[in-house]
Every structure is written in structure tokens, then in C-alpha cells.
Tab-separated table of C-alpha atoms and ligand atoms in Angstrom:
chain	number	residue	atom	x	y	z
A	565	MET	CA	227.166	-14.715	233.620
A	566	PRO	CA	227.428	-11.696	231.382
A	567	VAL	CA	230.093	-11.654	228.708
A	568	THR	CA	232.141	-8.535	228.031
A	569	TRP	CA	233.373	-7.409	224.654
A	570	THR	CA	236.228	-4.934	224.861
A	571	CYS	CA	236.572	-2.323	222.162
A	572	PRO	CA	239.816	-1.818	220.312
A	573	HIS	CA	239.803	1.793	221.560
A	574	SER	CA	239.352	3.443	224.928
A	575	ASN	CA	236.334	5.636	224.207
A	576	ALA	CA	232.904	5.261	225.788
A	577	VAL	CA	230.390	3.349	223.685
A	578	LEU	CA	227.326	5.495	222.972
A	579	CYS	CA	225.164	3.414	220.653
A	580	LEU	CA	224.635	-0.048	219.219
A	581	ALA	CA	222.800	-1.716	216.359
A	582	VAL	CA	222.431	-5.288	215.165
A	583	SER	CA	221.971	-6.350	211.547
A	584	THR	CA	219.558	-9.059	210.435
A	585	GLU	CA	222.639	-11.222	209.817
A	586	GLY	CA	223.944	-10.910	213.365
A	587	VAL	CA	226.610	-8.283	212.779
A	588	VAL	CA	226.806	-5.867	215.704
A	589	ALA	CA	227.902	-2.270	215.233
A	590	SER	CA	228.982	-0.009	218.071
A	591	GLY	CA	229.489	3.719	217.934
A	592	ALA	CA	231.643	5.551	220.419
A	593	GLU	CA	232.965	8.941	221.369
A	594	LEU	CA	235.398	10.692	219.023
A	595	GLY	CA	234.085	9.090	215.842
A	596	GLU	CA	234.988	5.508	216.688
A	597	LEU	CA	232.928	2.862	214.903
A	598	THR	CA	233.402	-0.887	215.326
A	599	ILE	CA	231.690	-3.911	213.843
A	600	TRP	CA	231.649	-7.283	215.589
A	601	ASN	CA	230.782	-10.845	214.710
A	602	GLU	CA	228.366	-12.899	216.835
A	603	GLU	CA	231.210	-14.256	218.936
A	604	GLY	CA	232.164	-10.741	219.963
A	605	HIS	CA	235.335	-10.389	217.911
A	606	PRO	CA	235.855	-7.006	216.289
A	607	ILE	CA	235.874	-7.473	212.518
A	608	GLY	CA	236.287	-3.840	211.601
A	609	ASN	CA	237.162	-0.568	213.274
A	610	ILE	CA	237.335	2.895	211.806
A	611	GLN	CA	237.535	6.444	212.962
A	612	LEU	CA	235.097	8.715	211.190
A	613	ASN	CA	236.127	12.019	209.760
A	614	GLY	CA	235.673	14.958	212.076
A	615	GLY	CA	236.120	12.943	215.262
A	616	GLU	CA	232.621	13.721	216.531
A	617	ASP	CA	230.768	11.304	218.811
A	618	VAL	CA	228.846	8.552	217.051
A	619	THR	CA	225.331	8.993	218.415
A	620	SER	CA	223.143	6.575	216.479
A	621	ILE	CA	223.422	3.633	214.072
A	622	ALA	CA	220.754	2.030	211.881
A	623	PHE	CA	221.216	-0.997	209.637
A	624	SER	CA	219.302	-0.979	206.399
A	625	PRO	CA	216.203	-3.173	206.757
A	626	VAL	CA	216.650	-4.213	203.122
A	627	CYS	CA	220.391	-4.698	202.689
A	628	ALA	CA	221.987	-6.228	205.799
A	629	THR	CA	225.477	-4.970	205.029
A	630	ARG	CA	224.525	-1.300	204.722
A	631	LEU	CA	224.545	0.857	207.816
A	632	TYR	CA	223.770	4.489	208.522
A	633	VAL	CA	225.671	6.309	211.225
A	634	SER	CA	225.202	9.761	212.718
A	635	HIS	CA	228.297	11.600	213.951
A	636	GLY	CA	228.169	15.269	214.695
A	637	GLU	CA	226.028	16.910	212.049
A	638	ASN	CA	226.987	14.239	209.555
A	639	ILE	CA	225.248	11.052	208.524
A	640	SER	CA	227.457	8.494	206.828
A	641	VAL	CA	226.587	5.369	204.893
A	642	LEU	CA	228.946	2.411	205.321
A	643	ASP	CA	229.321	-1.070	203.956
A	644	SER	CA	230.142	-3.731	206.556
A	645	ARG	CA	231.870	-5.911	203.926
A	646	ALA	CA	234.236	-3.148	202.890
A	647	PHE	CA	234.545	-1.384	206.208
A	648	LYS	CA	236.691	1.594	205.396
A	649	GLU	CA	235.774	5.092	204.369
A	650	PRO	CA	232.055	5.927	204.265
A	651	VAL	CA	230.429	5.157	200.938
A	652	GLU	CA	228.664	8.468	201.231
A	653	THR	CA	228.191	11.263	203.757
A	654	PHE	CA	225.199	13.561	204.075
A	655	ILE	CA	225.065	16.807	205.962
A	656	ILE	CA	221.386	17.594	206.306
A	657	ASN	CA	221.077	18.851	209.877
A	658	LYS	CA	222.281	22.163	211.204
A	659	GLU	CA	223.067	20.842	214.653
A	660	GLU	CA	224.236	17.576	216.153
A	661	VAL	CA	222.137	14.548	215.234
A	662	ASN	CA	220.924	12.458	218.176
A	663	CYS	CA	218.954	9.701	216.548
A	664	ILE	CA	218.294	8.274	213.098
A	665	SER	CA	215.603	5.936	211.798
A	666	VAL	CA	215.255	4.305	208.383
A	667	ASN	CA	211.878	3.281	206.991
A	668	GLU	CA	211.119	-0.361	206.172
A	669	THR	CA	211.823	-0.079	202.474
A	670	ASP	CA	215.114	1.759	203.075
A	671	SER	CA	213.905	4.735	201.097
A	672	LEU	CA	213.638	7.377	203.809
A	673	LEU	CA	215.940	8.303	206.681
A	674	ALA	CA	214.814	10.564	209.509
A	675	ALA	CA	217.386	12.418	211.613
A	676	ALA	CA	216.539	14.186	214.883
A	677	ASP	CA	218.858	16.939	216.037
A	678	ASP	CA	219.783	19.330	218.835
A	679	SER	CA	217.865	22.213	217.265
A	680	GLY	CA	214.658	20.181	217.666
A	681	SER	CA	214.301	19.482	213.952
A	682	VAL	CA	213.692	16.175	212.265
A	683	LYS	CA	215.027	16.110	208.713
A	684	VAL	CA	213.697	13.474	206.360
A	685	LEU	CA	216.144	12.398	203.670
A	686	ASP	CA	215.024	10.616	200.527
A	687	LEU	CA	217.782	8.026	200.114
A	688	GLU	CA	217.226	7.556	196.392
A	689	LYS	CA	217.017	11.196	195.433
A	690	LYS	CA	219.675	11.957	198.055
A	691	LYS	CA	217.973	15.053	199.260
A	692	VAL	CA	215.946	16.308	202.166
A	693	THR	CA	212.298	16.093	201.249
A	694	ARG	CA	210.749	17.153	204.553
A	695	SER	CA	211.806	19.223	207.487
A	696	LEU	CA	209.719	18.605	210.577
A	697	HIS	CA	209.948	21.424	213.001
A	698	ARG	CA	207.895	21.595	216.166
A	699	HIS	CA	210.076	20.603	219.111
A	700	THR	CA	211.213	23.615	221.074
A	701	ASN	CA	214.248	21.899	222.548
A	702	ILE	CA	216.604	19.031	221.647
A	703	CYS	CA	214.846	16.254	219.742
A	704	SER	CA	216.245	13.141	221.378
A	705	ALA	CA	214.572	10.313	219.491
A	706	VAL	CA	212.692	9.566	216.301
A	707	SER	CA	211.220	6.414	214.794
A	708	PHE	CA	209.267	5.465	211.712
A	709	ARG	CA	206.222	3.309	212.434
A	710	PRO	CA	206.375	-0.126	210.833
A	711	HIS	CA	203.445	-0.760	208.459
A	712	TRP	CA	202.523	2.907	208.443
A	713	PRO	CA	204.194	4.705	205.547
A	714	HIS	CA	204.537	8.447	206.067
A	715	SER	CA	204.133	8.128	209.804
A	716	LEU	CA	206.720	8.737	212.471
A	717	VAL	CA	206.948	9.585	216.147
A	718	SER	CA	209.445	11.845	217.858
A	719	CYS	CA	210.166	13.032	221.384
A	720	GLY	CA	212.384	15.589	222.990
A	721	LEU	CA	213.717	17.448	225.970
A	722	ASP	CA	210.791	19.848	225.571
A	723	MET	CA	208.777	16.934	227.081
A	724	GLN	CA	206.715	16.672	223.926
A	725	VAL	CA	205.830	13.492	222.096
A	726	LEU	CA	204.673	13.984	218.524
A	727	LEU	CA	202.990	11.852	215.895
A	728	TRP	CA	203.786	13.153	212.414
A	729	ASN	CA	202.407	12.825	208.967
A	730	VAL	CA	205.674	12.947	207.046
A	731	GLN	CA	204.118	13.668	203.672
A	732	LYS	CA	202.256	16.662	204.975
A	733	ALA	CA	205.193	17.616	207.213
A	734	ARG	CA	202.861	18.311	210.054
A	735	PRO	CA	202.182	16.878	213.493
A	736	LEU	CA	198.903	15.030	213.835
A	737	TRP	CA	199.019	14.772	217.593
A	738	ILE	CA	201.078	16.284	220.379
A	739	THR	CA	201.251	15.196	223.987
A	740	ASN	CA	203.167	17.004	226.656
A	741	LEU	CA	204.495	14.548	229.237
A	742	GLN	CA	204.475	17.119	231.981
A	743	HIS	CA	200.757	17.636	231.588
A	744	LEU	CA	200.286	13.905	231.436
A	745	SER	CA	202.291	13.346	234.592
A	746	GLN	CA	200.015	15.633	236.566
A	747	ASP	CA	197.241	13.126	236.013
A	748	GLU	CA	199.289	10.084	236.818
A	749	GLU	CA	198.528	9.309	240.405
A	750	ASP	CA	200.887	6.560	241.087
A	751	THR	CA	200.740	4.836	244.351
A	752	ASP	CA	204.350	3.781	244.287
A	753	TYR	CA	205.521	7.338	244.455
A	754	GLN	CA	204.474	8.411	247.918
A	755	GLN	CA	204.579	11.996	246.904
A	756	SER	CA	204.884	14.293	249.845
A	757	PRO	CA	204.138	17.990	249.516
A	758	GLY	CA	207.042	20.004	248.355
A	759	GLN	CA	208.905	16.982	247.063
A	760	LEU	CA	210.332	17.622	243.653
A	761	PHE	CA	210.608	15.143	240.866
A	762	ASN	CA	212.658	15.479	237.772
A	763	PRO	CA	210.628	16.802	234.867
A	764	PRO	CA	209.723	14.178	232.254
A	765	LEU	CA	212.257	15.220	229.614
A	766	ALA	CA	211.846	12.530	226.972
A	767	HIS	CA	215.040	10.637	226.182
A	768	SER	CA	214.067	7.531	224.303
A	769	LEU	CA	211.393	6.044	222.112
A	770	SER	CA	210.560	2.652	220.662
A	771	VAL	CA	207.779	1.536	218.340
A	772	ALA	CA	206.533	-2.057	218.643
A	773	ALA	CA	206.559	-4.301	215.576
A	774	SER	CA	202.818	-3.749	215.043
A	775	GLY	CA	203.456	-0.048	214.497
A	776	ASN	CA	200.516	0.857	216.704
A	777	THR	CA	202.113	0.811	220.121
A	778	PHE	CA	205.083	2.869	221.167
A	779	CYS	CA	206.761	3.739	224.423
A	780	CYS	CA	208.782	6.576	225.749
A	781	GLY	CA	211.401	6.761	228.501
A	782	ALA	CA	211.808	9.998	230.445
A	783	GLU	CA	213.923	11.779	233.026
A	784	ASP	CA	211.291	11.225	235.743
A	785	GLY	CA	212.103	7.500	235.663
A	786	LYS	CA	208.798	6.601	234.063
A	787	ILE	CA	208.085	4.524	231.007
A	788	ARG	CA	204.873	5.404	229.206
A	789	VAL	CA	203.182	3.205	226.650
A	790	PHE	CA	200.982	4.820	224.020
A	791	GLN	CA	198.462	3.376	221.621
A	792	VAL	CA	197.988	4.984	218.221
A	793	THR	CA	194.508	5.033	216.728
A	794	GLY	CA	194.213	6.792	213.417
A	795	THR	CA	195.613	10.272	213.746
A	796	ARG	CA	195.900	10.304	217.520
A	797	PHE	CA	197.513	8.412	220.363
A	798	GLU	CA	196.624	7.834	223.974
A	799	GLU	CA	198.582	6.871	227.023
A	800	GLU	CA	197.704	3.297	227.735
A	801	LEU	CA	200.036	2.443	230.538
A	802	PHE	CA	202.747	4.013	232.621
A	803	PHE	CA	205.054	2.743	235.286
A	804	LYS	CA	208.052	3.836	237.235
A	805	GLY	CA	210.788	1.880	235.532
A	806	HIS	CA	213.878	3.431	237.066
A	807	THR	CA	214.874	5.616	239.989
A	808	GLN	CA	216.591	8.001	237.584
A	809	GLY	CA	216.189	9.007	233.947
A	810	VAL	CA	215.225	6.277	231.472
A	811	SER	CA	217.894	6.579	228.814
A	812	GLN	CA	216.721	3.645	226.728
A	813	VAL	CA	213.524	1.800	225.881
A	814	HIS	CA	213.370	-0.933	223.320
A	815	PHE	CA	210.430	-3.152	222.330
A	816	LEU	CA	211.488	-6.673	221.446
A	817	LYS	CA	210.775	-8.050	218.008
A	818	GLU	CA	207.812	-9.835	216.488
A	819	GLU	CA	206.612	-12.718	218.638
A	820	THR	CA	207.306	-11.014	221.942
A	821	GLN	CA	206.535	-7.490	220.892
A	822	HIS	CA	204.795	-6.617	224.133
A	823	PHE	CA	208.073	-7.180	225.975
A	824	LEU	CA	210.275	-4.204	226.377
A	825	ILE	CA	213.747	-3.664	227.727
A	826	SER	CA	214.776	-0.442	229.365
A	827	GLY	CA	217.978	1.057	230.659
A	828	GLY	CA	218.431	3.914	233.066
A	829	ASN	CA	220.869	6.312	234.581
A	830	ASP	CA	220.372	4.295	237.770
A	831	GLY	CA	222.539	1.587	236.181
A	832	LYS	CA	219.723	-0.919	235.798
A	833	VAL	CA	218.529	-2.874	232.806
A	834	CYS	CA	214.986	-4.232	233.068
A	835	LEU	CA	212.672	-6.421	231.065
A	836	TRP	CA	208.948	-5.649	231.222
A	837	ASP	CA	205.883	-7.428	229.941
A	838	THR	CA	203.468	-4.702	228.936
A	839	GLY	CA	200.986	-7.283	227.646
A	840	LYS	CA	200.281	-8.548	231.158
A	841	LYS	CA	198.373	-5.490	232.177
A	842	THR	CA	194.963	-5.890	233.616
A	843	THR	CA	192.184	-3.387	233.099
A	844	GLN	CA	193.188	-1.885	236.429
A	845	GLN	CA	196.587	-1.058	235.128
A	846	LYS	CA	195.262	0.467	231.987
A	847	LYS	CA	194.779	4.133	231.929
A	848	GLN	CA	191.360	5.431	231.361
A	849	LYS	CA	190.518	7.680	228.542
A	850	GLN	CA	192.929	10.538	228.358
A	851	PRO	CA	191.102	13.796	228.262
A	852	LYS	CA	194.144	15.915	227.788
A	853	ASN	CA	195.496	15.131	224.376
A	854	HIS	CA	194.440	17.590	221.829
A	855	HIS	CA	193.887	17.152	218.242
A	856	LEU	CA	195.739	19.819	216.398
A	857	ARG	CA	193.716	22.158	214.379
A	858	LYS	CA	195.032	23.846	211.308
A	859	SER	CA	195.339	27.087	213.190
A	860	ASN	CA	197.804	25.436	215.572
A	861	SER	CA	196.180	27.407	218.304
A	862	VAL	CA	195.346	24.541	220.586
A	863	HIS	CA	197.645	24.206	223.506
A	864	ALA	CA	197.952	21.135	225.623
A	865	LYS	CA	197.320	23.201	228.710
A	866	ALA	CA	193.635	23.571	228.049
A	867	GLY	CA	191.517	21.248	230.097
A	868	SER	CA	194.308	20.139	232.325
A	869	SER	CA	192.444	20.637	235.539
A	870	GLY	CA	189.844	18.633	237.298
A	871	HIS	CA	190.449	15.271	235.701
A	872	LYS	CA	191.220	12.395	237.954
A	873	ILE	CA	192.440	9.217	236.515
A	874	SER	CA	191.761	6.568	239.024
A	875	ASP	CA	193.062	3.454	237.376
A	876	VAL	CA	196.778	3.568	237.267
A	877	ALA	CA	199.604	1.179	236.867
A	878	GLU	CA	199.984	-0.305	240.275
A	879	SER	CA	201.725	-3.521	239.930
A	880	ILE	CA	203.577	-3.867	236.702
A	881	SER	CA	206.865	-5.289	237.828
A	882	ALA	CA	210.014	-6.079	235.984
A	883	LYS	CA	210.257	-9.653	234.731
A	884	LEU	CA	213.975	-9.264	234.927
A	885	SER	CA	216.065	-6.614	236.588
A	886	ILE	CA	219.803	-6.511	236.090
A	887	GLU	CA	222.041	-4.406	238.299
A	888	HIS	CA	224.457	-3.440	235.612
A	889	GLY	CA	226.060	-0.773	237.772
A	890	GLU	CA	227.056	1.838	235.223
A	891	LYS	CA	224.732	4.394	233.686
A	892	ILE	CA	223.166	2.897	230.555
A	893	ASN	CA	223.957	4.525	227.218
A	894	TRP	CA	222.255	1.983	224.983
A	895	VAL	CA	220.430	-1.348	225.039
A	896	SER	CA	219.865	-3.552	222.038
A	897	GLU	CA	218.300	-6.929	221.436
A	898	ALA	CA	220.318	-9.544	219.562
A	899	SER	CA	220.216	-13.183	218.721
A	900	LEU	CA	223.817	-14.288	219.091
A	901	GLN	CA	224.883	-17.847	218.322
A	902	GLY	CA	221.309	-18.970	218.751
A	903	SER	CA	220.676	-17.342	222.093
A	904	ARG	CA	218.606	-14.327	222.791
A	905	SER	CA	220.662	-11.580	224.331
A	906	VAL	CA	220.627	-7.988	225.421
A	907	LEU	CA	223.637	-5.862	224.546
A	908	VAL	CA	224.408	-2.987	226.880
A	909	ALA	CA	226.653	0.019	226.308
A	910	ASP	CA	227.768	2.248	229.186
A	911	PRO	CA	230.424	4.924	229.737
A	912	THR	CA	233.204	2.341	229.509
A	913	ASN	CA	234.748	1.065	226.275
A	914	CYS	CA	233.060	-2.329	226.758
A	915	ILE	CA	229.843	-3.903	225.567
A	916	THR	CA	228.159	-6.259	228.044
A	917	VAL	CA	226.105	-9.175	226.764
A	918	TYR	CA	223.363	-10.619	228.989
A	919	GLN	CA	221.460	-13.689	227.923
A	920	LEU	CA	217.702	-13.360	228.098
A	921	GLY	CA	217.110	-17.088	228.291
A	922	GLU	CA	213.580	-18.379	228.105
A	923	MET	CA	210.916	-15.777	228.487
B	1152	NAG	C1	231.366	16.183	208.407
B	1152	NAG	O1	232.023	15.634	207.299
B	1152	NAG	C2	233.020	16.453	206.752
B	1152	NAG	C3	233.518	15.775	205.498
B	1152	NAG	O2	233.668	14.411	205.668
B	1152	NAG	C4	234.122	16.667	207.775
B	1152	NAG	O3	235.116	17.490	207.261
B	1152	NAG	C5	233.509	17.315	208.994
B	1152	NAG	O4	234.472	17.440	209.992
B	1152	NAG	C6	232.353	16.485	209.506
B	1152	NAG	N1	231.704	17.197	210.575
B	1152	NAG	C7	231.234	16.626	211.654
B	1152	NAG	C8	230.604	17.555	212.626
B	1152	NAG	O5	231.325	15.439	211.875
B	1153	NAG	C1	209.180	4.401	202.912
B	1153	NAG	O1	209.176	5.663	202.263
B	1153	NAG	C2	208.797	5.628	200.896
B	1153	NAG	C3	208.976	7.021	200.328
B	1153	NAG	O2	208.064	7.911	200.896
B	1153	NAG	C4	207.383	5.117	200.752
B	1153	NAG	O3	207.022	5.054	199.382
B	1153	NAG	C5	207.297	3.749	201.369
B	1153	NAG	O4	205.974	3.302	201.332
B	1153	NAG	C6	207.799	3.781	202.800
B	1153	NAG	N1	207.797	2.433	203.279
B	1153	NAG	C7	207.236	2.064	204.403
B	1153	NAG	C8	207.110	0.608	204.623
B	1153	NAG	O5	206.837	2.856	205.232
């Protein structure tokens, strides 16, 4: 039976994060920010200045009581022990921030915004050291890669997925999901002529603990898993995860890092085992990704015809599928009172806790 935590306010919960010490933070519309203990009791609630929606929260990987929160164009730093006014507020983006990520040593923060930019803030020097600009539409998600300093991935509503070298402020590899989807001949989609599918606008991103595998959730309902090798990445696996847009993907931690949870606009929350793939479900070599030359003149369109990829994901099925009912705003993994759980935020002012049990 799922457990419901009800917020001390009536706004929709948009994002969640869990600290290494089991403190849960939830961000909601109109600047509402709440922290909870493991039992689901609110232990702090504030309304951030400006009253803009809280879109993303990241706990410091180094100091469990420090959290970073994006609201509007602002990014605030808070202390969960003295949960009042922000300790500090940065305004580094020109448009609304959609997603933030902090690197493992808590020295860099990346913020993806509506203009398509990713700003990289040096948290010690307190200034923007890099501005990554390549997305041509809203940048919806960004994540540093564990174990790979100076490396991050981003995705956006321009359907592009980018691997960046942060130091050089330049993309190393770009893949356009629309071009990719033309090669994905899935058998589970009995595509009839003239039938239209939603374009693969990329909504969500998650990097596995190894730092070498990441996945992306898109508007076409598909989840795509990519493998990074050096300065490039290739699609390794794809599957239809949801009947509508995939708003959330989230690789589980360490020992089960090939498990991923997803949430969709179809109101479902699923658990997938991407490690169970057979060679048949693996994609063959992707001919369409292009290494970027200095001239930036290579477009992903080149070479997009004539390639048939015969081995596709046929039978990856959800290990767990929960009919949550409401559109999913956020999913997060948590270990609460010794049991492994998934926290779900939706357009209500409640957080739903499902136990994962033994996997
Ligand atoms: C950003 O922060 C400033 C100062 O705290 C506040 O006045 C402003 O309303 C905030 N803007 C947004 C968009 O949140
Ligand atoms: C985080 O960023 C700093 C500053 O660039 C870098 O020195 C450090 O190696 C990064 N840490 C990791 C683990 O990526």
C-alpha cells in the first residue's frame, strides 16, 4: 500500500530530492519548499522570494545539510538545519532554470534553462565559469557524469542530446533523437502509414553511477539508453516505456545501477532492468552519430538514409508497473526507515511513497 505525505500547502509538487541522511526535500509551485523526515513529517517549510515555481533541487554530495534549489531564474542555497531564508542566492541564468546538477566534489553547479543555455557556476569562486550554448530550444535536463570531471550531458526540447567537455565549453558529441527514431524499427509500435507519433522532445536524463551509461526520456514515450566511450556516445538500447511523454527517468544507485525507474504523463511509474538485455535487444552500431569537427559544420542529417538497424529492443518489459493515475512530475529513489522506496510527485500537493521491496 502506498503511503501519502500531504504538504502543508496546496500547491502542486514539481520536484524532489533526498539527502544522504534521509532528509527529503520537495519543491512546489509558487516558491514553496518543504523538507521532511523519513517518517514523512514536514520538518521545515518556506516560501522562496519571488514566488516562482521550484523546478529542481540538488543536495550537496559533500555536505548533507546543504541544498541547492532553482526557482525562476534564481538558484538558492539553503541549510536544512536552519531552514529559513536562503544562505545565498545566485542569478546566473537569463531565463527560467529547469534543472540543476552539482558535481561530486560540490565545486561546480550546472543550471539548464529555457533559453537552451547551461550555465556552470564555480561554487567556491561564486561565479559563472562556463556558458554552454548549443541547444536551440528549452534545455530540460542536465547532469554531471560521476567519475568524469569536466564532463556533463544535457538534453532539450530541440530533441538533441549533448555530451560536453565543460572545461573547453564545447560539445563533444551531439545526437538528435528524431534522426535516431527513424532508425528504430520497433515491433511493438505497429506503425501504420500516416500515423503520427509525438516527436521525441527530450524531457529527462539520468546518468548511472558508473558515469558511462545514461538514459533519456522523451515525448514519444521512449526511453533510450546510451553508452559513453571516450568522446562519443551510442544508443545501446531503447524501449517504449510509456504511452505518453516520459517526464522522468532515474537510474538507481550503486549496486543496482542498471535498474531504472521512469514516470510518464500516462500516470505510470515503472521499474526497468536494463542489464537484462540480450544481444538481440542491443542496438547495433549507430551509424548516425557524428563527431563534431572544429568547424561545427557537421549536421546530424548526413547519412541518415539507407541504414537499417535490425536488432531492436523487442522484449524489455517493466519489472514493476504502478498505475499511479496522475501525470508524473518527479520520481526519486529513497531509503526510508530501512526500506527501499520510490517517491512520486504529481500535480497534487501530495507525495506518494511506494515501497520497492526486494528486487
Ligand atoms: C530572484 O531573487 C530576487 C532576490 O531574492 C527576487 O527579488 C526575485 O523576485 C527573484 N526572481 C525570481 C524569478 O525568482
Ligand atoms: C568538480 O569540479 C571541479 C572544478 O572544476 C573539479 O576540480 C573536480 O575534479 C570536479 N569533481 C568531479 C568529481 O568531477
